[in-house]
GROMACS .gro file of C-alpha atoms in nm:
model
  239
    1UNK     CA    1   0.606   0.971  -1.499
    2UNK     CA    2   0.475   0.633  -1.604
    3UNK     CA    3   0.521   0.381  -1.328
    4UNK     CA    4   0.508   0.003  -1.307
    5UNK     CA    5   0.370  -0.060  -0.980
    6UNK     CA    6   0.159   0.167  -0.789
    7UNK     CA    7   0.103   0.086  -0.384
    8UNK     CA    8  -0.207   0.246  -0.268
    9UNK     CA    9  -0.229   0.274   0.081
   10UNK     CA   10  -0.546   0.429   0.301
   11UNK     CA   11  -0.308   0.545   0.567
   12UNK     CA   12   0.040   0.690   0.547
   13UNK     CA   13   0.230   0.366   0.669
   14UNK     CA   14  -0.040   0.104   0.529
   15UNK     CA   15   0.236   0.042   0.221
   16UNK     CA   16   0.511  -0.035   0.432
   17UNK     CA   17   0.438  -0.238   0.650
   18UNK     CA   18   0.231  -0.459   0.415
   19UNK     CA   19   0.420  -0.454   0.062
   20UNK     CA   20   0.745  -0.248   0.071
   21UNK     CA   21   0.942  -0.523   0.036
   22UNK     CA   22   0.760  -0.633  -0.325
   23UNK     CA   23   0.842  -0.295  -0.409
   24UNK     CA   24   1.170  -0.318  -0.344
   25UNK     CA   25   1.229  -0.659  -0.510
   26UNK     CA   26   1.046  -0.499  -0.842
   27UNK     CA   27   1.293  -0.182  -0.846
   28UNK     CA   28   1.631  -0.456  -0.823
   29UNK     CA   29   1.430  -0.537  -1.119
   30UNK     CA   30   1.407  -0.215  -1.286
   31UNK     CA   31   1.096  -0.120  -1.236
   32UNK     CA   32   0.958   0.254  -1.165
   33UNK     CA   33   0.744   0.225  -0.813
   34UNK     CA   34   0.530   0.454  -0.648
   35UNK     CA   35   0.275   0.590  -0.331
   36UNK     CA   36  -0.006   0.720  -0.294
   37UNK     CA   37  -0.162   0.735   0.053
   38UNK     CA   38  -0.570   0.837   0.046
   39UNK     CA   39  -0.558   0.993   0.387
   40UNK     CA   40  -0.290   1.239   0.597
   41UNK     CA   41  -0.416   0.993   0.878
   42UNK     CA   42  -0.529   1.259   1.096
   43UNK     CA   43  -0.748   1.071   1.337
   44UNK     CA   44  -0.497   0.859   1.484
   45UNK     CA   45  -0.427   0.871   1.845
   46UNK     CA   46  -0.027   0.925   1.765
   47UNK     CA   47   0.163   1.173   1.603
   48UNK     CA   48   0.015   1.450   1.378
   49UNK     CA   49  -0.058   1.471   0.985
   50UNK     CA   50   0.236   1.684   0.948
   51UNK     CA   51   0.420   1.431   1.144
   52UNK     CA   52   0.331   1.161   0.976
   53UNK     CA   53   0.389   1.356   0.651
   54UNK     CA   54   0.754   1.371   0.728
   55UNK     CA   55   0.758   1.048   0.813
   56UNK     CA   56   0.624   0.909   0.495
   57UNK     CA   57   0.891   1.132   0.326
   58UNK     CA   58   1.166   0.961   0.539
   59UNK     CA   59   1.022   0.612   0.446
   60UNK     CA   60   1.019   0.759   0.091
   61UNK     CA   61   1.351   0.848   0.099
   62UNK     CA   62   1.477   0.508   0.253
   63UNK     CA   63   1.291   0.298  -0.018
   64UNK     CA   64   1.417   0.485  -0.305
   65UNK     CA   65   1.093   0.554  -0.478
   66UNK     CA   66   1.010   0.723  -0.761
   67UNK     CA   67   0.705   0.919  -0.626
   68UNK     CA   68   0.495   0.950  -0.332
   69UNK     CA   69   0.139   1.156  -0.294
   70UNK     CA   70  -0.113   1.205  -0.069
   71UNK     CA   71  -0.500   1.279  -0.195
   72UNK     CA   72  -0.590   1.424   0.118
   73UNK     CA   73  -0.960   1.199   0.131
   74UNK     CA   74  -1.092   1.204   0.513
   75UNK     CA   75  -0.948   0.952   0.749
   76UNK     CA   76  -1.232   0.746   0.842
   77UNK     CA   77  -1.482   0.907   0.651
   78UNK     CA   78  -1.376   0.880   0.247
   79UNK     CA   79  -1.597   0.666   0.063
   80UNK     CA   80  -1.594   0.444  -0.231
   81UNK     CA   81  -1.834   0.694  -0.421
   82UNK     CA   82  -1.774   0.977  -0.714
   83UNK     CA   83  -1.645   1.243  -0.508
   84UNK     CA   84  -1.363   1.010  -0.394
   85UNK     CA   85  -1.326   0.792  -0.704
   86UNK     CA   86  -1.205   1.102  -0.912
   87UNK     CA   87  -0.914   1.179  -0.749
   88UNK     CA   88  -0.813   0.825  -0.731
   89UNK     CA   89  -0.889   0.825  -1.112
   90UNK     CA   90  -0.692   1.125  -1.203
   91UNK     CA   91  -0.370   0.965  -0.996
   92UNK     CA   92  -0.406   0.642  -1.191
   93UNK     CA   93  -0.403   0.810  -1.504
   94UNK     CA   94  -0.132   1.042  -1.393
   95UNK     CA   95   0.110   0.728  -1.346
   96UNK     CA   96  -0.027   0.499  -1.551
   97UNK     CA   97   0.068   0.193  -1.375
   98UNK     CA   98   0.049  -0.149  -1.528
   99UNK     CA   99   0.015  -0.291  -1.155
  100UNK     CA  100  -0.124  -0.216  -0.823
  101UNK     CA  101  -0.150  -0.284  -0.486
  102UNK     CA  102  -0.413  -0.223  -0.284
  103UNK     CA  103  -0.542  -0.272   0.052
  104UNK     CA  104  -0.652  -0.568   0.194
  105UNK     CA  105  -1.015  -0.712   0.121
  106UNK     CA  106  -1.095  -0.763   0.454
  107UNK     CA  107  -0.907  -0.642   0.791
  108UNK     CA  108  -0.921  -0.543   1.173
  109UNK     CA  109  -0.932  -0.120   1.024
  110UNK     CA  110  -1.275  -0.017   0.847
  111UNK     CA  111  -1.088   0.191   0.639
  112UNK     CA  112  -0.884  -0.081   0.459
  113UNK     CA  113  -1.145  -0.297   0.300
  114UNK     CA  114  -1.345   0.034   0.193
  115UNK     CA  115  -1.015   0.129   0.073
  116UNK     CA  116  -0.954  -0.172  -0.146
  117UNK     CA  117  -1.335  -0.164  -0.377
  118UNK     CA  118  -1.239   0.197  -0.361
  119UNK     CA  119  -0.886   0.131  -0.558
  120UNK     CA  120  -1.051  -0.145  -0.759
  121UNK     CA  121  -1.382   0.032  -0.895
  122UNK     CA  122  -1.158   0.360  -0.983
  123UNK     CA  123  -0.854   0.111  -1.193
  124UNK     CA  124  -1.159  -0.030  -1.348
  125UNK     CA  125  -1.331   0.343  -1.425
  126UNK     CA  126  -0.985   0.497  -1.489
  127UNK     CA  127  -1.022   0.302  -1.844
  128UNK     CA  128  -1.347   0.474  -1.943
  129UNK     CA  129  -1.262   0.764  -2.166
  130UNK     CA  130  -1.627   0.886  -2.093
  131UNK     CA  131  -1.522   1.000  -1.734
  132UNK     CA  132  -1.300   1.317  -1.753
  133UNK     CA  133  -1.015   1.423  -1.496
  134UNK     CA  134  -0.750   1.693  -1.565
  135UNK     CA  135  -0.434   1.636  -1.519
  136UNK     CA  136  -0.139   1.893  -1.369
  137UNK     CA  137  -0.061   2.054  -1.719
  138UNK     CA  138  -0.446   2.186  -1.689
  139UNK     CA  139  -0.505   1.919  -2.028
  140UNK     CA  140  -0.741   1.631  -1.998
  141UNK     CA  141  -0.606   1.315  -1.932
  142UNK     CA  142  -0.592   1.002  -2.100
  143UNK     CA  143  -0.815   0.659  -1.998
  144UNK     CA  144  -0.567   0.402  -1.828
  145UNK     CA  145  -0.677   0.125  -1.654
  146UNK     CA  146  -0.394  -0.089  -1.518
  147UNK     CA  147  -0.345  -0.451  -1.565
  148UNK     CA  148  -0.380  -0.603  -1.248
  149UNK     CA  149  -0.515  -0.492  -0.893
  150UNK     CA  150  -0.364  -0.723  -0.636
  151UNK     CA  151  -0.417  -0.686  -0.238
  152UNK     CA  152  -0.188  -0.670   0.033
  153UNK     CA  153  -0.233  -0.880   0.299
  154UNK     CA  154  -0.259  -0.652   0.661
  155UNK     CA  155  -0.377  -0.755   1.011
  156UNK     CA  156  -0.601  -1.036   0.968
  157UNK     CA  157  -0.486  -1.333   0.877
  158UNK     CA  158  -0.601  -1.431   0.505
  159UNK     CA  159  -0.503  -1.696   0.244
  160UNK     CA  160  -0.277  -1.581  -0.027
  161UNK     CA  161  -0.270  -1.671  -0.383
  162UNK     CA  162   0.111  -1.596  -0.427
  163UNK     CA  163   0.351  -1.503  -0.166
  164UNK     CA  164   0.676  -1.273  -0.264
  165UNK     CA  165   1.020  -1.332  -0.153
  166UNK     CA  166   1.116  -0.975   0.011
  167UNK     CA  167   1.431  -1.171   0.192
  168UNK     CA  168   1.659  -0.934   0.026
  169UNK     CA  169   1.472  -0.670   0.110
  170UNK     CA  170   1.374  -0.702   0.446
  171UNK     CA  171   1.588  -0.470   0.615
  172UNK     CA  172   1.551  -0.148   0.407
  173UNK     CA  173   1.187  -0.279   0.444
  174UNK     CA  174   1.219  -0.286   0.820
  175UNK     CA  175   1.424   0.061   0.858
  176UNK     CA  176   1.138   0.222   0.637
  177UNK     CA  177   0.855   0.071   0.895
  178UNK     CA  178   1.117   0.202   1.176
  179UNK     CA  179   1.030   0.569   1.030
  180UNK     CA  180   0.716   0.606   1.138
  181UNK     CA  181   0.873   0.681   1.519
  182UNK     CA  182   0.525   0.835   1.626
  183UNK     CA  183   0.316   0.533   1.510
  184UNK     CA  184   0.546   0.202   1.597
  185UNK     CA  185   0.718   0.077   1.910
  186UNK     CA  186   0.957   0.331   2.107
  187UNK     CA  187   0.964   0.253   2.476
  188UNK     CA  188   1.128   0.645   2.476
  189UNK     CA  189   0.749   0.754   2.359
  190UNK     CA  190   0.576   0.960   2.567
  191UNK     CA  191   0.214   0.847   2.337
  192UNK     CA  192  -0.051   0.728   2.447
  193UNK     CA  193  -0.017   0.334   2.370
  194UNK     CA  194  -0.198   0.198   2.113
  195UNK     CA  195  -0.229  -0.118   1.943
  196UNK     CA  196   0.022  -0.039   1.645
  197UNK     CA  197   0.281   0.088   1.940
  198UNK     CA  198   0.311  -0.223   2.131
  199UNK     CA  199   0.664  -0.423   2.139
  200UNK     CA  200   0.416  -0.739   2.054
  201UNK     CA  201   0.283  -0.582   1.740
  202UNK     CA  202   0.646  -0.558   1.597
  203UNK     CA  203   0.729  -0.863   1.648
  204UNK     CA  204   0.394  -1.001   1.493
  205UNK     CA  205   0.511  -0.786   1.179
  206UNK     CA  206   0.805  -1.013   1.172
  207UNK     CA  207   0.662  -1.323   1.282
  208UNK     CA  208   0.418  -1.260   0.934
  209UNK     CA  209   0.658  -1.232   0.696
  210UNK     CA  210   0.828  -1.512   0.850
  211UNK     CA  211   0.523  -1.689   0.794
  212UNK     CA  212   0.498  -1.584   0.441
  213UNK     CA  213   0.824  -1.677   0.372
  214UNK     CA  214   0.782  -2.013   0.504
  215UNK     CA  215   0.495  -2.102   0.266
  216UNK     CA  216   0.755  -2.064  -0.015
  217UNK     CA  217   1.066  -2.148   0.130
  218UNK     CA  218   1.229  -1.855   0.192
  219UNK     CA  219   1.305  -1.657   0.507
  220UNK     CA  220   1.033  -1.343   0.425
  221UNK     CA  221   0.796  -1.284   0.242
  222UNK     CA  222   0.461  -1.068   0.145
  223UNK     CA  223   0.130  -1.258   0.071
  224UNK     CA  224  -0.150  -1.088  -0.181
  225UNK     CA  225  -0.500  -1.192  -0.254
  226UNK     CA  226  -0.648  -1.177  -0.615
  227UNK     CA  227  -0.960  -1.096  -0.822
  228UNK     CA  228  -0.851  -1.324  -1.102
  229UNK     CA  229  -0.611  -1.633  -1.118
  230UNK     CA  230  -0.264  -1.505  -1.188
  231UNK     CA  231  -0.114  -1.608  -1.541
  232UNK     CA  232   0.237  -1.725  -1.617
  233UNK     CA  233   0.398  -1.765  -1.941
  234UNK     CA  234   0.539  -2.106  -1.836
  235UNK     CA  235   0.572  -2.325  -1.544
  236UNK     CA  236   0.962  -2.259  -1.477
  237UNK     CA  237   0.842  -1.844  -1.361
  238UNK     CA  238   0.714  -2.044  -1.052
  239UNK     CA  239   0.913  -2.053  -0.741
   0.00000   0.00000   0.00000
């Protein structure tokens, strides 16, 4: 399946609570979305893989998405090197995506700024014909290299070249946050409390796309850093 826009996430539960709502604005648009998480997220101190694997599929399911995958890299240990590139590669060129968002540049996690050169060296090598993958159908696959790698901003606070309005969107946005039960606030949890967990962190998660949306005038929003300056075909596209 060809897709539009492709989220990348390190962690199951990186894409939602950074960019599901831009995802959700492009599929009112038409557009075919996607997942794919690097890791099963196995070293964190809530919840289980398999856990969190259903709860991606119930966040899944909530958003409406076309398709969701996880590559099964290490948590905390993948790298941005060959053995990890390829697998990265082969997705890319499996969904062909004209877009995607990655992780941010720079952030609290180690994982999420490895994360992002990893997603934007393997768009960039995905378009070398040179490098072979094989796809499901046991045929080589085709070069694709999409047309723009944008990142998600996450915990620390950076500058972004555009914001999105998610207003629309931000309750579906919040319900699919709300299914990760083992990793989020529940004051019912029996977990060990972590930073993610706390009733304080939720409401920062608001409080940012508040933010967001204030820089453009709206009530939510989702902010992105860039490579590259972002084109428009005229001035009127601008909010």
């Amino acid at each position: 399946m060809k897709l539009d826009v492709l989220a990348l996430g390190a962690h199951p539960d990186d894409v939602e609570m950074s960019c599901t709502g831009t995802l959700l604005a492009a599929m009112a648009a038409g557009k075919r979305v996607g997942i794919v998480d690097f890791t099963r997220g196995e070293l964190g101190t809530r919840g289980t893989p398999a856990i969190r694997a259903a709860e991606a599929a119930a966040s899944s399911k909530i958003l409406g998405i076309d398709i969701r995958e996880n590559l099964g890299l290490p948590d905390g240990f993948f790298r941005n090197d060959r053995e990890h590139q390829l697998p990265l590669i082969a997705a890319i060129r499996r969904y062909r995506p004209d877009v995607v968002l990655a992780n941010a540049i720079n952030d609290r996690h180690p994982d999420h700024g490895r994360a992002a050169q990893l997603a934007t060296d393997a768009c960039f090598l995905a378009g070398l014909r040179m490098i072979e993958t094989i796809g499901d159908d046991g045929q080589p696959q085709a070069a694709w290299r999409p047309r723009n790698v944008h990142h998600y901003i996450q915990d620390r606070q950076l500058q972004p070249a555009f914001v999105v309005d998610i207003t629309p969107h931000w309750a579906k946005k919040w319900e699919a946050i709300q299914a990760f039960k083992s990793q989020f606030f529940d004051p019912e949890s029996k977990e060990p409390q972590t930073y993610l967990s706390s009733q304080e962190f939720a409401r920062f998660m608001e409080a940012r796309a508040r933010e967001f949306g204030h820089i453009i005038g709206v009530e939510f929003g989702e902010g992105f850093t860039v490579a590259r300056p972002v084109g428009v075909r005229e001035v009127g596209e601008l909010l």
